[in-house]
Structure formats: C-alpha cells, structure tokens
Short mmCIF file of C-alpha atoms in Angstrom, two decimals:
data_model
loop_
_atom_site.label_atom_id
_atom_site.label_comp_id
_atom_site.label_asym_id
_atom_site.label_seq_id
_atom_site.Cartn_x
_atom_site.Cartn_y
_atom_site.Cartn_z
CA MET Z 1 -22.78 -2.28 -2.90
CA ASP Z 2 -21.11 -0.27 -5.69
CA LYS Z 3 -19.88 -1.81 -8.94
CA LEU Z 4 -17.74 -0.64 -11.83
CA ILE Z 5 -18.96 -0.98 -15.42
CA ILE Z 6 -16.19 -0.86 -18.03
CA GLU Z 7 -16.57 -0.72 -21.80
CA GLY Z 8 -13.22 -2.12 -22.86
CA GLY Z 9 -11.09 -2.21 -25.96
CA PHE Z 10 -10.17 1.50 -26.07
CA ARG Z 11 -6.61 2.85 -26.02
CA LEU Z 12 -5.67 4.91 -22.97
CA ASP Z 13 -4.05 8.22 -23.84
CA GLY Z 14 -3.43 11.17 -21.57
CA GLU Z 15 -2.08 12.50 -18.30
CA VAL Z 16 -3.01 11.68 -14.71
CA ARG Z 17 -1.76 12.89 -11.34
CA ALA Z 18 -0.54 10.44 -8.69
CA SER Z 19 -2.00 10.72 -5.20
CA GLY Z 20 -0.13 10.43 -1.92
CA ALA Z 21 0.92 6.94 -0.89
CA LYS Z 22 -1.57 4.99 1.23
CA ASN Z 23 1.18 2.82 2.70
CA ALA Z 24 3.08 5.91 3.84
CA ALA Z 25 0.09 7.94 5.03
CA LEU Z 26 -1.25 5.29 7.42
CA PRO Z 27 1.85 4.83 9.60
CA ILE Z 28 2.59 8.56 9.55
CA LEU Z 29 -0.94 9.32 10.79
CA CYS Z 30 -0.37 6.82 13.61
CA ALA Z 31 2.96 8.49 14.40
CA ALA Z 32 1.02 11.59 15.49
CA ILE Z 33 0.16 9.68 18.70
CA LEU Z 34 3.82 10.02 19.76
CA SER Z 35 3.57 13.78 20.29
CA ASP Z 36 1.32 16.13 22.25
CA GLU Z 37 1.84 18.80 19.58
CA PRO Z 38 0.16 19.02 16.13
CA LEU Z 39 1.39 17.12 13.07
CA VAL Z 40 0.34 18.77 9.79
CA LEU Z 41 0.40 16.49 6.76
CA HIS Z 42 0.07 17.32 3.05
CA ASN Z 43 -0.70 15.08 0.06
CA VAL Z 44 -2.85 12.75 2.17
CA PRO Z 45 -5.00 10.65 -0.21
CA HIS Z 46 -8.79 10.37 0.10
CA LEU Z 47 -9.12 6.65 0.73
CA GLN Z 48 -11.28 4.39 2.83
CA ASP Z 49 -8.23 3.20 4.80
CA VAL Z 50 -7.30 6.81 5.59
CA LYS Z 51 -10.88 7.50 6.72
CA THR Z 52 -10.75 4.41 8.94
CA THR Z 53 -7.43 5.52 10.47
CA LEU Z 54 -8.73 9.03 11.16
CA LYS Z 55 -11.90 7.57 12.67
CA LEU Z 56 -9.80 5.29 14.88
CA LEU Z 57 -7.65 8.22 16.04
CA GLY Z 58 -10.74 10.35 16.63
CA GLN Z 59 -12.34 7.61 18.72
CA MET Z 60 -9.24 7.67 20.92
CA GLY Z 61 -9.73 11.39 21.50
CA VAL Z 62 -7.16 12.64 18.96
CA ALA Z 63 -8.19 15.93 17.35
CA VAL Z 64 -8.35 15.72 13.54
CA GLN Z 65 -8.92 18.53 11.03
CA GLN Z 66 -9.03 17.76 7.31
CA HIS Z 67 -9.06 20.21 4.41
CA GLY Z 68 -8.66 18.45 1.07
CA SER Z 69 -5.32 16.63 1.08
CA ARG Z 70 -4.16 18.57 4.17
CA VAL Z 71 -4.71 16.85 7.52
CA GLU Z 72 -3.82 18.21 10.95
CA VAL Z 73 -3.60 15.67 13.76
CA ASN Z 74 -3.19 16.66 17.41
CA ALA Z 75 -2.87 13.83 19.94
CA ALA Z 76 -2.63 16.09 23.01
CA PRO Z 77 -6.22 15.28 24.07
CA ILE Z 78 -5.90 11.51 23.53
CA ARG Z 79 -7.97 9.79 26.22
CA THR Z 80 -7.80 6.05 25.62
CA HIS Z 81 -5.28 3.37 24.74
CA ILE Z 82 -7.86 1.01 23.20
CA ALA Z 83 -8.18 0.26 19.47
CA PRO Z 84 -11.51 -1.60 19.14
CA TYR Z 85 -12.33 -4.59 16.97
CA GLU Z 86 -15.07 -2.74 15.06
CA LEU Z 87 -12.48 -0.54 13.33
CA VAL Z 88 -9.36 -2.70 13.41
CA LYS Z 89 -11.10 -5.66 11.72
CA THR Z 90 -11.48 -3.71 8.47
CA MET Z 91 -7.85 -2.66 8.08
CA ARG Z 92 -4.69 -4.49 8.95
CA ALA Z 93 -2.65 -1.27 9.24
CA SER Z 94 -4.53 -0.49 12.48
CA ILE Z 95 -1.85 -2.54 14.23
CA LEU Z 96 0.39 0.51 13.69
CA VAL Z 97 -1.16 2.27 16.71
CA LEU Z 98 0.34 -0.39 19.00
CA GLY Z 99 3.92 0.90 19.14
CA PRO Z 100 3.02 4.61 19.45
CA LEU Z 101 0.40 3.98 22.15
CA LEU Z 102 2.79 1.88 24.20
CA ALA Z 103 5.61 4.43 23.87
CA ARG Z 104 3.44 7.48 24.64
CA ARG Z 105 0.95 6.14 27.21
CA GLY Z 106 2.70 3.07 28.62
CA GLU Z 107 -0.13 0.74 27.67
CA ALA Z 108 -2.10 -0.36 24.62
CA GLN Z 109 -5.05 -2.63 23.96
CA VAL Z 110 -5.32 -3.33 20.23
CA SER Z 111 -7.60 -5.82 18.55
CA LEU Z 112 -5.92 -8.39 16.33
CA PRO Z 113 -6.12 -6.92 12.82
CA GLY Z 114 -8.09 -7.81 9.68
CA GLY Z 115 -7.76 -6.50 6.11
CA CYS Z 116 -7.36 -8.16 2.71
CA ALA Z 117 -7.50 -11.96 2.63
CA ILE Z 118 -4.12 -12.41 0.95
CA GLY Z 119 -2.30 -14.39 3.63
CA ALA Z 120 -1.68 -14.86 7.34
CA ARG Z 121 0.71 -11.93 7.92
CA PRO Z 122 1.14 -12.67 11.64
CA VAL Z 123 1.96 -9.93 14.14
CA ASN Z 124 4.35 -12.05 16.20
CA LEU Z 125 7.39 -10.07 14.99
CA HIS Z 126 5.82 -6.83 16.29
CA LEU Z 127 5.22 -8.41 19.69
CA MET Z 128 8.66 -10.03 19.85
CA GLY Z 129 10.32 -6.67 19.24
CA LEU Z 130 8.24 -4.83 21.83
CA GLN Z 131 8.97 -7.55 24.40
CA ALA Z 132 12.67 -7.14 23.70
CA MET Z 133 12.16 -3.46 24.53
CA GLY Z 134 10.69 -4.37 27.93
CA ALA Z 135 6.96 -4.57 27.21
CA GLN Z 136 4.72 -7.10 28.94
CA ILE Z 137 2.34 -8.54 26.37
CA GLU Z 138 -0.62 -10.89 26.57
CA VAL Z 139 -2.89 -11.93 23.72
CA GLU Z 140 -6.35 -12.89 24.91
CA ASN Z 141 -9.94 -12.66 23.70
CA GLY Z 142 -8.77 -11.36 20.33
CA PHE Z 143 -6.85 -8.42 21.82
CA ILE Z 144 -3.17 -7.58 22.23
CA ASN Z 145 -2.71 -6.20 25.74
CA ALA Z 146 0.65 -4.46 26.18
CA ARG Z 147 2.19 -2.56 29.10
CA ALA Z 148 5.54 -0.89 29.73
CA SER Z 149 6.40 1.79 32.27
CA LYS Z 150 9.19 2.87 29.91
CA LEU Z 151 10.42 1.12 26.78
CA ARG Z 152 14.18 0.48 26.59
CA GLY Z 153 16.42 0.36 23.56
CA ALA Z 154 17.22 -3.13 22.27
CA GLN Z 155 18.95 -5.06 19.48
CA ILE Z 156 16.17 -6.63 17.40
CA VAL Z 157 16.70 -9.04 14.50
CA PHE Z 158 13.63 -9.78 12.36
CA ASP Z 159 13.33 -13.43 11.29
CA THR Z 160 11.67 -12.27 8.07
CA VAL Z 161 11.34 -8.84 6.51
CA THR Z 162 8.21 -7.08 7.78
CA VAL Z 163 7.17 -3.59 6.70
CA THR Z 164 4.59 -2.89 9.41
CA GLY Z 165 6.79 -4.59 12.01
CA THR Z 166 9.69 -2.32 11.10
CA GLU Z 167 7.41 0.74 11.24
CA ASN Z 168 5.77 -0.19 14.55
CA LEU Z 169 9.07 -0.79 16.33
CA MET Z 170 10.70 2.29 14.78
CA MET Z 171 7.89 4.45 16.18
CA ALA Z 172 8.05 2.78 19.60
CA ALA Z 173 11.84 3.15 19.71
CA ALA Z 174 11.62 6.90 18.96
CA LEU Z 175 10.58 7.51 22.60
CA ALA Z 176 12.43 4.60 24.23
CA GLN Z 177 15.35 5.00 26.62
CA GLY Z 178 18.64 4.35 24.85
CA THR Z 179 19.38 3.05 21.38
CA THR Z 180 17.39 0.50 19.37
CA VAL Z 181 18.90 -1.33 16.40
CA LEU Z 182 16.57 -3.04 13.91
CA GLU Z 183 18.35 -5.71 11.84
CA ASN Z 184 16.89 -7.22 8.65
CA ALA Z 185 14.61 -4.18 8.57
CA ALA Z 186 12.25 -3.47 5.66
CA ARG Z 187 13.72 -1.10 3.07
CA GLU Z 188 10.50 0.09 1.41
CA PRO Z 189 10.21 3.79 0.45
CA GLU Z 190 7.24 4.10 2.81
CA VAL Z 191 9.48 3.06 5.74
CA VAL Z 192 11.92 5.78 4.70
CA ASP Z 193 9.08 8.30 4.50
CA LEU Z 194 7.98 7.46 8.04
CA ALA Z 195 11.55 7.86 9.31
CA ARG Z 196 11.82 11.27 7.63
CA CYS Z 197 8.57 12.42 9.20
CA LEU Z 198 9.64 11.18 12.64
CA ASN Z 199 12.96 12.99 12.27
CA ALA Z 200 11.05 16.15 11.34
CA MET Z 201 9.23 15.69 14.67
CA GLY Z 202 12.55 15.50 16.54
CA ALA Z 203 13.34 11.77 16.43
CA LYS Z 204 16.90 10.52 15.85
CA ILE Z 205 16.70 7.81 13.22
CA ARG Z 206 19.39 6.80 10.76
CA GLY Z 207 19.77 3.97 8.28
CA ALA Z 208 16.16 3.93 6.99
CA GLY Z 209 16.22 2.42 3.51
CA THR Z 210 18.92 -0.07 4.53
CA THR Z 211 18.64 -3.38 6.37
CA THR Z 212 19.91 -1.80 9.62
CA ILE Z 213 18.00 1.06 11.22
CA VAL Z 214 19.36 2.77 14.35
CA ILE Z 215 17.04 4.78 16.58
CA ASP Z 216 18.36 6.89 19.48
CA GLY Z 217 15.38 7.45 21.78
CA VAL Z 218 14.41 11.00 22.74
CA ASP Z 219 12.27 12.32 25.60
CA ARG Z 220 9.59 13.89 23.42
CA LEU Z 221 8.61 14.69 19.85
CA HIS Z 222 7.38 18.11 18.75
CA ALA Z 223 5.12 19.70 16.14
CA ALA Z 224 6.01 19.26 12.47
CA GLU Z 225 4.74 19.73 8.93
CA TYR Z 226 5.36 17.00 6.36
CA THR Z 227 4.37 16.00 2.79
CA ILE Z 228 3.54 12.35 2.06
CA LEU Z 229 5.49 10.80 -0.81
CA PRO Z 230 3.68 9.80 -4.08
CA ASP Z 231 1.96 6.43 -4.36
CA ARG Z 232 4.26 4.19 -6.40
CA ILE Z 233 1.67 1.40 -6.66
CA GLU Z 234 -1.01 3.73 -8.00
CA SER Z 235 1.52 5.13 -10.49
CA GLY Z 236 2.48 1.62 -11.58
CA THR Z 237 -1.17 0.61 -11.98
CA PHE Z 238 -1.84 3.46 -14.44
CA LEU Z 239 1.30 2.58 -16.40
CA VAL Z 240 0.39 -1.11 -16.67
CA ALA Z 241 -3.13 -0.26 -17.82
CA GLY Z 242 -1.61 2.00 -20.46
CA ALA Z 243 0.63 -0.83 -21.64
CA MET Z 244 -2.27 -3.31 -21.75
CA THR Z 245 -4.36 -1.00 -23.96
CA ARG Z 246 -1.36 -0.26 -26.25
CA GLY Z 247 -1.66 3.37 -25.22
CA ARG Z 248 0.32 6.33 -23.93
CA VAL Z 249 0.07 7.36 -20.28
CA ARG Z 250 1.91 10.11 -18.44
CA VAL Z 251 1.79 10.03 -14.62
CA THR Z 252 2.69 13.35 -12.96
CA HIS Z 253 3.51 14.28 -9.34
CA THR Z 254 5.22 10.93 -8.92
CA ASP Z 255 8.80 9.77 -8.34
CA PRO Z 256 10.41 7.45 -10.95
CA ASN Z 257 13.06 6.40 -8.41
CA LEU Z 258 10.37 4.56 -6.43
CA LEU Z 259 9.52 2.30 -9.39
CA ASP Z 260 12.84 1.00 -10.71
CA ALA Z 261 11.87 -2.69 -10.72
CA VAL Z 262 8.46 -1.99 -12.28
CA LEU Z 263 9.84 0.26 -15.02
CA VAL Z 264 12.42 -2.39 -16.00
CA LYS Z 265 9.61 -4.93 -16.46
CA LEU Z 266 7.54 -2.47 -18.51
CA GLN Z 267 10.52 -1.87 -20.78
CA GLN Z 268 10.93 -5.63 -21.16
CA ALA Z 269 7.25 -5.71 -22.15
CA GLY Z 270 8.07 -3.34 -25.03
CA ALA Z 271 7.09 -0.01 -23.51
CA ARG Z 272 9.00 3.12 -24.29
CA ILE Z 273 9.60 4.82 -20.93
CA ARG Z 274 10.56 8.45 -20.43
CA THR Z 275 11.07 9.94 -16.96
CA GLY Z 276 11.69 13.32 -15.38
CA GLU Z 277 12.08 14.54 -11.84
CA ASP Z 278 8.36 14.14 -11.08
CA PHE Z 279 6.81 12.28 -14.02
CA ILE Z 280 6.83 8.94 -15.84
CA GLU Z 281 5.60 8.56 -19.41
CA LEU Z 282 4.84 5.20 -21.02
CA ASP Z 283 4.20 4.81 -24.75
CA MET Z 284 3.42 1.47 -26.37
CA GLN Z 285 3.21 3.13 -29.81
CA GLY Z 286 0.19 0.96 -30.59
CA ARG Z 287 2.06 -2.31 -30.03
CA ARG Z 288 0.90 -5.35 -28.10
CA PRO Z 289 3.01 -5.92 -24.95
CA ARG Z 290 5.37 -8.87 -24.60
CA ALA Z 291 5.01 -11.32 -21.70
CA VAL Z 292 7.42 -10.85 -18.78
CA ASN Z 293 8.52 -13.00 -15.86
CA VAL Z 294 7.90 -11.57 -12.38
CA HIS Z 295 9.34 -12.73 -9.06
CA THR Z 296 8.07 -10.71 -6.09
CA MET Z 297 10.61 -9.74 -3.45
CA PRO Z 298 10.94 -7.25 -0.59
CA HIS Z 299 12.14 -3.82 -1.70
CA PRO Z 300 14.19 -3.09 -3.79
CA GLY Z 301 12.89 -6.20 -5.57
CA PHE Z 302 9.66 -6.38 -7.55
CA PRO Z 303 6.76 -5.27 -5.28
CA THR Z 304 4.09 -7.82 -4.41
CA ASP Z 305 1.51 -5.03 -4.71
CA MET Z 306 2.18 -4.92 -8.50
CA GLN Z 307 2.00 -8.69 -9.03
CA ALA Z 308 -1.71 -8.84 -9.89
CA GLN Z 309 -1.43 -6.00 -12.41
CA PHE Z 310 1.43 -7.74 -14.24
CA MET Z 311 -0.49 -11.01 -14.27
CA ALA Z 312 -3.26 -9.10 -16.05
CA LEU Z 313 -0.72 -7.67 -18.51
CA ASN Z 314 0.61 -11.15 -19.30
CA CYS Z 315 -2.95 -12.29 -20.05
CA ILE Z 316 -3.03 -10.21 -23.26
CA ALA Z 317 0.72 -10.19 -24.04
CA GLU Z 318 2.71 -12.02 -26.71
CA GLY Z 319 4.21 -15.21 -25.32
CA THR Z 320 4.19 -16.82 -21.88
CA GLY Z 321 5.13 -15.18 -18.58
CA ILE Z 322 5.82 -16.82 -15.23
CA ILE Z 323 4.66 -15.05 -12.07
CA THR Z 324 6.21 -16.20 -8.76
CA GLU Z 325 4.77 -14.84 -5.51
CA THR Z 326 7.14 -15.11 -2.54
CA ILE Z 327 5.62 -12.60 -0.08
CA PHE Z 328 2.04 -13.75 0.54
CA GLU Z 329 0.80 -17.33 0.32
CA ASN Z 330 -2.74 -16.54 -0.81
CA ARG Z 331 -2.34 -13.83 -3.42
CA PHE Z 332 -3.45 -15.54 -6.64
CA GLN Z 333 -7.20 -15.23 -6.06
CA HIS Z 334 -7.47 -12.81 -8.98
CA ALA Z 335 -6.31 -15.56 -11.38
CA LEU Z 336 -9.73 -17.25 -11.25
CA GLU Z 337 -11.48 -13.97 -12.02
CA LEU Z 338 -9.09 -13.20 -14.90
CA GLN Z 339 -9.94 -16.63 -16.31
CA ARG Z 340 -13.57 -15.49 -16.49
CA LEU Z 341 -12.37 -12.88 -18.98
CA GLY Z 342 -10.74 -15.63 -21.07
CA ALA Z 343 -7.23 -15.59 -19.61
CA ASP Z 344 -5.00 -18.69 -19.94
CA ILE Z 345 -3.51 -19.10 -16.44
CA LYS Z 346 -2.18 -22.28 -14.86
CA LEU Z 347 -1.47 -22.22 -11.12
CA GLU Z 348 1.23 -24.38 -9.57
CA GLY Z 349 1.64 -23.52 -5.89
CA HIS Z 350 3.20 -20.06 -5.63
CA THR Z 351 3.72 -19.87 -9.41
CA ALA Z 352 1.33 -18.79 -12.15
CA ILE Z 353 2.08 -19.62 -15.79
CA VAL Z 354 0.28 -17.12 -18.00
CA THR Z 355 0.04 -17.55 -21.77
CA GLY Z 356 -1.13 -14.39 -23.46
CA ARG Z 357 -4.21 -14.29 -25.67
CA GLU Z 358 -4.81 -11.90 -28.54
CA ARG Z 359 -7.89 -10.60 -26.75
CA LEU Z 360 -9.91 -10.92 -23.54
CA THR Z 361 -13.70 -10.74 -23.43
CA GLY Z 362 -15.71 -8.72 -20.94
CA ALA Z 363 -17.59 -10.60 -18.21
CA PRO Z 364 -18.93 -10.15 -14.66
CA VAL Z 365 -16.07 -10.53 -12.15
CA MET Z 366 -15.57 -10.05 -8.41
CA ALA Z 367 -12.74 -8.26 -6.62
CA THR Z 368 -11.06 -10.39 -3.95
CA ASP Z 369 -8.57 -7.88 -2.51
CA LEU Z 370 -7.19 -4.40 -3.09
CA ARG Z 371 -4.59 -5.05 -5.79
CA ALA Z 372 -6.70 -7.78 -7.43
CA SER Z 373 -9.33 -5.07 -7.93
CA ALA Z 374 -6.83 -2.92 -9.82
CA ALA Z 375 -5.79 -5.88 -11.99
CA LEU Z 376 -9.42 -6.56 -12.93
CA VAL Z 377 -9.94 -2.90 -13.85
CA ALA Z 378 -6.87 -2.98 -16.12
CA ALA Z 379 -8.01 -6.26 -17.68
CA GLY Z 380 -11.51 -4.86 -18.21
CA LEU Z 381 -10.08 -1.80 -19.96
CA ALA Z 382 -8.16 -4.07 -22.35
CA ALA Z 383 -10.98 -6.60 -22.90
CA GLU Z 384 -13.55 -6.39 -25.68
CA GLY Z 385 -17.09 -5.67 -24.54
CA GLN Z 386 -18.44 -4.92 -21.08
CA THR Z 387 -16.88 -5.94 -17.76
CA CYS Z 388 -18.75 -5.54 -14.47
CA ILE Z 389 -16.57 -5.58 -11.33
CA ASP Z 390 -18.34 -6.31 -8.06
CA ARG Z 391 -17.15 -5.77 -4.45
CA ILE Z 392 -15.11 -2.69 -5.36
CA TYR Z 393 -15.01 -1.56 -1.74
CA HIS Z 394 -11.59 -3.23 -1.82
CA LEU Z 395 -10.58 -0.75 -4.53
CA ASP Z 396 -11.72 2.25 -2.49
CA ARG Z 397 -9.41 1.22 0.35
CA GLY Z 398 -6.31 2.06 -1.68
CA TYR Z 399 -7.12 4.06 -4.83
CA GLU Z 400 -8.34 7.65 -4.84
CA ARG Z 401 -11.09 8.36 -7.42
CA LEU Z 402 -9.75 5.57 -9.65
CA GLU Z 403 -12.59 5.63 -12.17
CA ALA Z 404 -12.40 9.43 -12.50
CA LYS Z 405 -8.65 9.26 -13.11
CA PHE Z 406 -9.06 6.56 -15.74
CA GLU Z 407 -11.73 8.70 -17.41
CA GLN Z 408 -9.07 11.41 -17.75
CA LEU Z 409 -7.09 8.88 -19.79
CA GLY Z 410 -10.02 8.18 -22.10
CA ALA Z 411 -11.42 5.07 -20.40
CA ARG Z 412 -15.12 4.30 -20.60
CA ILE Z 413 -15.74 3.43 -16.98
CA ARG Z 414 -18.50 4.30 -14.56
CA ARG Z 415 -19.56 3.48 -11.01
CA ILE Z 416 -23.08 2.29 -10.27
CA ALA Z 417 -24.72 1.81 -6.88
#
C-alpha cells in the first residue's frame, strides 16, 4: 500500500493547474447511459473514482475510449442493467447509474453503495423520487431492484438537500413522460454542470443552480461534446496549503466564482487574494494565518469537502477557530490524526474547537477518508520534520497527481510503495 513522505516546514511558492472536477465528471459519465449516441468529454481527471466508473460502464457493455483527459463514451452497445457489488462497494457515486439505467432500459439492479466512511448518506431520497415517477422498487440482498415500463413526470420535494439524489432524479426525468419538478434541489456547481451537459445532449432542464429544477422529458438524447468544469475542492486545497505554509500559490484553469465561501474565509485568515477569469492567487506575504470559524452548509454555503482542510489551517493559526459540521455526522475522524502532529483540538459533538499552535511536528498518520487525506497532506507540509501518511488510496480517489502538483509548488513530498 502506497504512502506519502513529506518533509515539512517549507514555504509553498508557485503555480499549479486545476484538474476537472471529480464530483462533476462522475454523474456526467453516468449520463452517457441515457443516449445511444456518443458523449465526448474533455477535462476528465485521472482519478481512481473515474477509473472505477469507466470500469463499471465497460462491464455493462458501454464502449469507452480514453485519450488523456478526453473520454468518449458510447452506450449504444449496453447489454446489462446490473451494477455489481464488487465495483459499487468502493465508490458511493456508483448509485448514479440507477436513474439513467431505469430511464433508458426500464430496469436497474444496483448494489447498495459504499465509499468514504464519513456518515450514513442513505439513498432513500433517490428511491422515493423514482417511486413518485412510477418505478417499482424493492431492496433485497443488498441490491436495489427497480423497474418501470416508462417513467412519468412528478412533483418531488426532497426532505433534505441531496446532491446525488438531485442528480439521479434529474437524469431519470430527462427521458420521462411529462414534466418533473424537483423542490429543495441541491444547488452545487456540479449539479449545474450535469444539467448543462444533459441540455447539450438534447434534454430540457431549467432552474439548475436554484432550489427548484424543472425537467421536461424528451423521447431521446443525442450525441454531444462537453468540457467538465474545474475542481473547486482541489483548487481550495492548494490555496489552504499555501496559506498554512505562509506562501504564495496561484491556481490556474479554475473558476473563482465556484469558491466564494472559501475565498472569504481565506481572506479572514489574512490571505491576500487576487482573482481573474480563470485563476486564483493567494499570498500570505510570509505571515502566519489567523484562525477562522467554519460552519458547513449546502451550496452556496461553506462546502463540507473543505472542512478538514480548514481544520488543519486552524491548527497552526493565531487564535481559536470553531468548526461546525452540519452535513455528515462522522466527518471529524481527521481530528485524531491531526492531534498526532501536535494539534490542539477539542471535539464536542458536531463541533471542533481548534486552538492554533505556533508549530506542528511531523509524525506517522493515517488517512481516514478522501478530504481528511488532503488535510493531513497540508498539515504535513506546514509541520516541522517528517510526516508519513498511510492509506493514501483515499487521496487517489479524488486528487490527480497530488504529490506531483505540490512538488511544482516547492513541496518536498514523495510517494513510496
């Protein structure tokens, strides 16, 4: 199992390019199932989760051709409606084949999903919505078995905001008879990106990015070419690491408009932020960051996927910061690992009280989930001495060539088998 070895205490300084967004690429790849014509995608990141999705599609008979960050997916030869446990268990986003399979083939058999151990994240809202659209659903032996001769438009109100639930039902509704209205829908940029791609394929979707999305079903979707939006979480991770090392980091091929809540917090931490159409530059001018309070919320609030990184920032900041996690009930596992580096963190339910220390000290630590891995890398870069991060397969699920990109910024980081 690979590990990362980091020699910390060095200031990051330089420029790095953002990759395509994992959380946009996965649902858009699944959307290819909805058409019997090719979908050509650009800016697809090289990630383990993308590999798993392509393997899952290939196992169903979907034709996949990949050339760098360009991927062509053709679901015309799809031959099965089954998504097996062996693949689905490793990645929660596999549930996103459920809606497209049901809409295109009239049936789907999808294993209950796995993924990071950060909370329950039940799929009941997906199933409720599909049932409202006329699907017959049974959950037995660890599988979701769904059937529908033809999905019908419906008025669906989500009890809580769900990103993958919004995406699954939006894809299913694209080929349903009549109009579907999703109320209390997720507003994340990745949801908007999926809607734009579906519209490029001939869907009729409006309201994406608001709490009400309206989908007028069409008979078929056609071929399209689409470019995945930049990864806002990867961009934010580089910026936080730059702030923690009192450095200067410029992220290119990104979109500052996707990171409003994060950039506000970085400015509160004392960073000088400069933005352009496709870049963000952070400069700490050699200063130690100030502690900030963070309260995670659905978009456009502060993203839960940046919570761990800001906890790491508070560990070496001036003052005390309070981190409140409202999205997932089990997403403070990284706190115990940060404490191994010398962090002062007190946990009280869904709240972490972090008092910054002048310095952290390198130590062996273990990644517990995807974003926790990124937080430990940032903390290791800021700590004095050597940090060894184990179980980095979590990191490879969502970050493309992370150690190589940090090396571009002057980090002393290497991967060992």
